């Protein structure tokens, strides 16, 4: 393959990656807005196909490709499949916040709380006060049936953590069984109320 052909393939791969990232942003915005999953999945599925085209076109940054693939699979509610690419991206890019947070979200969706907590803690160690990692750490505590007990913890912070946890559980199709398991384990009543509030907000599209 000549230099000109390689340049063309490289440009095409970069363009396809940008297209996939735009589709992922749309999918995540729809998901955050409580849109029907079919609408979210349509964007995420298109993103996944576009990423495959980018790889076939010779995209060289495979770790970045893994990160975006994991995001697409999360939006498609396939966290089991998202784990391997998310783990690779996080290990290859330990100082990249997005990679660590996506990996943490996958672990949270799968109910692997120790691993999720480790990823959130790793981000906070490097970037103290990161809002997404702080919210994720609170979500892990709620998943264990405990209330976050930070000094600056506010009601809206707890609600945001509950929203994150319910979104993760929805990704795994496990909202009802995990909420039931928390009740049976004697979780704090306020934790259950927070999670029920998050479920209600999701249903109302807020």
Coordinates of C-alpha atoms in Angstrom, one line a residue:
X1 CA 0.0 0.0 0.0
X2 CA 1.4 3.4 -1.0
X3 CA 1.8 6.4 1.2
X4 CA -1.2 8.1 -0.4
X5 CA -3.5 5.1 0.2
X6 CA -2.3 4.9 3.9
X7 CA -3.0 8.6 4.3
X8 CA -6.5 8.2 2.9
X9 CA -7.3 5.2 5.1
X10 CA -6.0 7.1 8.2
X11 CA -8.2 10.1 7.4
X12 CA -11.2 7.8 6.9
X13 CA -10.5 6.0 10.1
X14 CA -10.3 9.3 12.0
X15 CA -13.5 10.6 10.4
X16 CA -15.4 7.4 11.3
X17 CA -14.1 7.6 14.9
X18 CA -15.5 11.1 15.2
X19 CA -18.8 10.0 13.7
X20 CA -19.0 7.1 16.2
X21 CA -18.2 9.5 19.1
X22 CA -21.0 11.9 18.0
X23 CA -23.5 8.9 17.9
X24 CA -22.4 7.9 21.4
X25 CA -22.9 11.4 22.7
X26 CA -26.4 11.3 21.3
X27 CA -27.1 7.9 22.8
X28 CA -25.9 9.0 26.3
X29 CA -27.9 12.2 26.1
X30 CA -31.1 10.3 25.2
X31 CA -30.4 7.8 28.0
X32 CA -29.9 10.7 30.5
X33 CA -33.2 12.2 29.4
X34 CA -35.1 9.0 30.0
X35 CA -35.8 8.3 26.3
X36 CA -37.1 4.9 25.2
X37 CA -34.3 2.3 25.1
X38 CA -35.0 1.6 21.4
X39 CA -33.9 5.2 20.6
X40 CA -30.8 4.9 22.7
X41 CA -29.9 1.5 21.2
X42 CA -30.4 2.8 17.6
X43 CA -27.6 5.4 18.2
X44 CA -25.4 3.0 20.2
X45 CA -25.7 0.3 17.6
X46 CA -24.9 2.7 14.8
X47 CA -21.8 3.8 16.8
X48 CA -20.7 0.3 17.3
X49 CA -20.9 -0.5 13.6
X50 CA -19.1 2.7 12.8
X51 CA -16.3 1.8 15.2
X52 CA -15.9 -1.5 13.4
X53 CA -15.6 0.4 10.1
X54 CA -12.9 2.6 11.7
X55 CA -11.0 -0.4 12.9
X56 CA -11.2 -2.0 9.4
X57 CA -10.0 1.2 7.9
X58 CA -6.8 0.9 10.1
X59 CA -7.5 2.9 13.2
X60 CA -4.3 2.6 15.2
X61 CA -5.4 3.8 18.6
X62 CA -6.9 0.5 19.7
X63 CA -7.1 1.5 23.4
X64 CA -9.2 4.5 22.5
X65 CA -11.3 2.2 20.2
X66 CA -11.8 -0.2 23.2
X67 CA -13.0 2.7 25.3
X68 CA -15.6 3.8 22.8
X69 CA -16.7 0.2 22.1
X70 CA -17.2 -0.3 25.9
X71 CA -19.4 2.8 26.0
X72 CA -21.5 1.6 23.0
X73 CA -22.0 -1.8 24.6
X74 CA -23.0 -0.2 27.9
X75 CA -25.7 1.9 26.1
X76 CA -26.8 -1.3 24.4
X77 CA -27.2 -2.9 27.9
X78 CA -24.5 -5.5 27.2
X79 CA -22.2 -4.9 30.2
X80 CA -20.8 -8.5 30.1
X81 CA -19.4 -7.7 26.6
X82 CA -18.3 -4.3 27.6
X83 CA -16.1 -5.5 30.4
X84 CA -13.1 -6.7 28.3
X85 CA -12.7 -3.6 26.2
X86 CA -13.4 -1.3 29.3
X87 CA -10.7 -3.2 31.3
X88 CA -8.2 -2.9 28.5
X89 CA -8.7 0.8 28.0
X90 CA -8.4 1.5 31.8
X91 CA -5.3 -0.6 32.2
X92 CA -3.6 1.0 29.1
X93 CA -4.7 4.5 30.0
X94 CA -4.4 4.7 33.8
X95 CA -4.4 8.5 33.9
X96 CA -7.3 8.9 31.5
X97 CA -10.4 9.8 33.6
X98 CA -12.9 8.7 31.0
X99 CA -11.3 5.3 30.7
X100 CA -11.3 4.7 34.4
X101 CA -14.9 6.0 34.8
X102 CA -16.3 3.8 32.0
X103 CA -14.6 0.8 33.5
X104 CA -16.1 1.7 36.9
X105 CA -19.6 2.0 35.3
X106 CA -19.2 -1.5 33.8
X107 CA -18.2 -2.9 37.1
X108 CA -21.1 -1.1 38.9
X109 CA -23.5 -2.5 36.3
X110 CA -22.2 -6.0 36.9
X111 CA -22.5 -5.7 40.7
X112 CA -18.7 -5.9 41.1
X113 CA -18.5 -3.3 43.8
X114 CA -15.0 -3.8 45.0
X115 CA -13.7 -3.3 41.5
X116 CA -15.9 -0.3 40.8
X117 CA -14.8 1.3 44.1
X118 CA -11.2 0.8 43.2
X119 CA -11.6 2.6 39.9
X120 CA -13.5 5.6 41.4
X121 CA -10.9 5.8 44.2
X122 CA -8.1 5.7 41.6
X123 CA -9.6 8.7 39.8
X124 CA -10.0 10.6 43.1
X125 CA -6.5 9.9 44.1
X126 CA -5.2 11.6 41.0
X127 CA -8.0 14.2 40.6
X128 CA -9.4 14.9 44.1
X129 CA -13.0 16.2 44.0
X130 CA -13.8 14.8 40.5
X131 CA -17.6 15.0 40.5
X132 CA -18.2 11.9 38.5
X133 CA -15.9 9.7 40.6
X134 CA -17.3 11.2 43.8
X135 CA -20.9 10.4 42.6
X136 CA -19.7 6.9 41.6
X137 CA -18.2 6.3 45.1
X138 CA -21.5 7.3 46.7
X139 CA -23.3 4.9 44.3
X140 CA -21.1 2.1 45.4
X141 CA -22.0 2.8 49.1
X142 CA -25.7 2.8 48.2
X143 CA -25.3 -0.5 46.4
X144 CA -24.0 -1.9 49.6
X145 CA -27.0 -0.6 51.5
X146 CA -25.3 2.2 53.3
X147 CA -25.7 6.0 53.1
X148 CA -22.8 8.1 52.0
X149 CA -21.4 9.9 55.1
X150 CA -19.2 12.6 53.7
X151 CA -19.1 15.9 55.5
X152 CA -20.2 17.9 52.5
X153 CA -22.8 15.4 51.4
X154 CA -26.1 17.0 50.4
X155 CA -29.6 15.6 49.5
X156 CA -29.0 16.3 45.8
X157 CA -25.7 14.5 45.9
X158 CA -27.3 11.4 47.3
X159 CA -30.1 11.6 44.7
X160 CA -27.5 11.9 41.9
X161 CA -25.7 8.8 43.2
X162 CA -29.0 6.9 43.4
X163 CA -29.7 8.0 39.8
X164 CA -26.3 6.6 38.7
X165 CA -26.8 3.3 40.5
X166 CA -30.3 2.8 39.1
X167 CA -29.0 3.6 35.6
X168 CA -26.2 1.0 36.1
X169 CA -28.7 -1.6 37.3
X170 CA -30.9 -0.9 34.3
X171 CA -27.9 -1.5 32.1
X172 CA -27.7 -5.0 33.6
X173 CA -31.5 -5.6 33.6
X174 CA -31.3 -6.1 37.3
X175 CA -33.1 -3.2 39.0
X176 CA -35.9 -5.3 40.7
X177 CA -33.7 -8.2 42.0
X178 CA -31.0 -6.0 43.3
X179 CA -33.4 -3.7 45.1
X180 CA -35.2 -6.8 46.5
X181 CA -31.8 -8.2 47.7
X182 CA -31.0 -4.9 49.5
X183 CA -34.4 -5.0 51.3
X184 CA -33.8 -8.6 52.3
X185 CA -30.3 -7.8 53.6
X186 CA -31.7 -5.1 55.8
X187 CA -30.4 -2.0 54.0
X188 CA -31.0 1.4 55.6
X189 CA -34.5 2.5 54.9
X190 CA -33.3 5.8 53.6
X191 CA -31.2 4.0 51.0
X192 CA -34.3 2.2 49.7
X193 CA -36.2 5.4 49.6
X194 CA -33.4 7.1 47.6
X195 CA -33.4 4.3 45.1
X196 CA -37.1 4.2 44.8
X197 CA -37.0 8.0 44.1
X198 CA -34.4 7.4 41.4
X199 CA -36.7 4.8 39.8
X200 CA -39.6 7.2 39.9
X201 CA -37.6 10.0 38.3
X202 CA -36.5 7.7 35.5
X203 CA -40.0 6.6 34.8
X204 CA -41.2 10.2 34.7
X205 CA -38.4 11.1 32.3
X206 CA -36.7 13.6 34.6

